Amino acid sequence: MVADTAAQNRECPVARALEVIGDRWSLMIVRDAFDDIRRFSEFQKSLGVAKNILASRLKALVEVGVFDVQPASDGSAYKEYVLTDKGREIFPLVISLRQWGERYLFEHGETRSQLLDNACGQPLMPLQVRASSGQVLGPADCHRVRLVDGKG
């Protein structure tokens, strides 16, 4: 039974994504990168995470292609962690978690941050899962299939 579960997890995109960004610190690092934090010291100050944990998570995120390490944009000797296209595509996941947290994890009147659209200064619309037709879908409206070599 354990082998079957392990095989299922290897084939599951959710399990694979969690291997890369499922750790709390990894996802918080990516969240901070969306707020233009780029340097090790800035991540450490923002998150309050131990330096060894931060170094480990940043190294792993670079290895899987979420970040590139580049010379500092100000010409100093520092290095900066810059999101790649692969890293920037995590944005909807961060927004989804943010919206879920806003909806279910704050009491009325409790202070929280809110993300606003730069162009109009308004809160973002709630994310929704939609069919190719545009219809809003829930969990009961979808099913999984196993693909081999990109074929169903």
XYZ file of C-alpha atoms in Angstrom:
152
model
C 0.000 0.000 0.000
C 2.857 2.409 0.779
C 4.360 1.917 -2.693
C 1.022 2.792 -4.310
C 0.802 6.025 -2.300
C 4.396 6.918 -3.170
C 3.711 6.327 -6.872
C 0.565 8.458 -6.682
C 2.507 11.279 -5.045
C 5.228 11.144 -7.711
C 2.546 11.540 -10.380
C 0.691 14.318 -8.537
C 1.451 17.929 -9.567
C 0.311 19.159 -6.129
C 2.773 16.852 -4.334
C 5.601 17.946 -6.635
C 4.785 21.645 -6.140
C 4.771 21.156 -2.371
C 8.233 19.597 -2.575
C 9.460 22.896 -4.063
C 7.439 25.578 -2.261
C 5.383 23.753 0.368
C 7.662 24.685 3.231
C 6.384 27.718 5.167
C 9.653 29.624 4.844
C 10.009 28.958 1.118
C 6.587 30.360 0.377
C 7.142 33.357 2.663
C 10.424 34.087 0.844
C 8.575 34.047 -2.478
C 5.848 36.276 -0.988
C 8.488 38.788 0.102
C 10.089 38.690 -3.345
C 6.761 39.875 -4.777
C 7.194 42.884 -2.454
C 10.585 43.609 -4.100
C 12.779 42.126 -1.385
C 15.916 40.789 -3.064
C 18.826 40.615 -0.638
C 19.562 37.955 1.958
C 19.686 40.515 4.773
C 16.335 42.000 3.710
C 14.668 38.559 3.687
C 16.180 37.816 7.086
C 14.979 41.123 8.557
C 11.477 40.789 7.081
C 10.926 37.166 8.084
C 12.940 36.889 11.281
C 14.036 33.421 10.174
C 17.363 31.910 11.262
C 20.140 32.576 8.765
C 20.883 28.882 8.216
C 17.232 28.150 7.386
C 17.032 31.156 5.061
C 20.245 30.150 3.299
C 18.984 26.589 2.861
C 15.608 27.675 1.462
C 17.120 30.269 -0.896
C 19.619 27.707 -2.182
C 16.831 25.205 -2.860
C 14.675 27.842 -4.598
C 17.623 28.792 -6.820
C 18.309 25.113 -7.616
C 14.737 24.535 -8.829
C 14.707 27.741 -10.870
C 12.351 29.904 -8.800
C 15.115 32.497 -8.273
C 18.223 33.584 -10.147
C 21.151 35.028 -8.224
C 22.405 38.251 -9.802
C 24.871 40.998 -8.895
C 23.243 43.768 -6.866
C 21.444 46.328 -9.006
C 23.182 49.166 -7.142
C 26.658 47.949 -8.145
C 27.618 46.897 -4.615
C 29.299 43.577 -3.820
C 26.004 42.065 -2.665
C 24.007 39.470 -4.566
C 20.282 39.695 -5.207
C 17.687 36.960 -5.517
C 15.472 37.751 -8.500
C 12.332 35.802 -9.346
C 12.464 33.951 -12.649
C 9.434 33.497 -14.902
C 8.879 30.203 -13.072
C 8.962 32.062 -9.755
C 6.640 34.855 -10.890
C 4.070 32.241 -11.910
C 3.638 31.405 -8.208
C 1.832 34.759 -7.812
C -1.720 33.356 -8.236
C -0.982 30.746 -5.562
C 0.138 33.438 -3.120
C -2.975 35.493 -3.941
C -5.202 32.457 -3.443
C -3.681 31.762 -0.017
C -3.951 35.462 0.866
C -7.627 35.608 -0.078
C -8.426 32.412 1.814
C -6.611 33.802 4.869
C -8.438 37.136 4.599
C -11.781 35.358 4.435
C -11.343 32.766 7.174
C -8.478 33.635 9.525
C -9.189 37.171 10.760
C -11.766 38.296 13.287
C -13.939 41.322 12.528
C -11.979 44.495 13.289
C -8.610 42.717 13.402
C -5.741 44.524 11.663
C -4.461 42.885 8.476
C -2.768 43.855 5.251
C -4.647 44.136 1.985
C -3.332 43.901 -1.561
C -4.508 46.639 -3.933
C -4.343 46.940 -7.713
C -1.700 49.590 -8.581
C -3.733 50.995 -11.488
C -6.970 51.737 -9.623
C -6.121 51.322 -5.940
C -8.891 48.773 -5.415
C -8.765 45.332 -3.750
C -8.295 42.382 -6.077
C -11.285 40.374 -7.243
C -11.533 36.923 -5.618
C -9.787 34.234 -7.662
C -12.058 31.627 -9.195
C -11.466 28.357 -11.009
C -13.131 28.468 -14.405
C -13.804 26.006 -17.207
C -12.617 26.824 -20.714
C -16.190 28.066 -21.293
C -15.825 30.588 -18.452
C -18.154 28.741 -16.074
C -17.086 28.854 -12.396
C -16.126 25.371 -11.199
C -16.058 23.741 -7.762
C -14.343 20.526 -6.662
C -17.314 18.355 -7.709
C -17.134 19.789 -11.238
C -13.616 18.458 -11.956
C -11.855 15.114 -12.154
C -8.294 13.877 -12.576
C -6.952 11.705 -15.347
C -3.568 10.009 -15.583
C -1.386 11.197 -18.464
C 1.538 9.298 -19.922
C 3.889 11.245 -22.221
C 1.388 14.098 -22.373
C -1.467 11.892 -23.648
C -4.664 11.032 -21.766
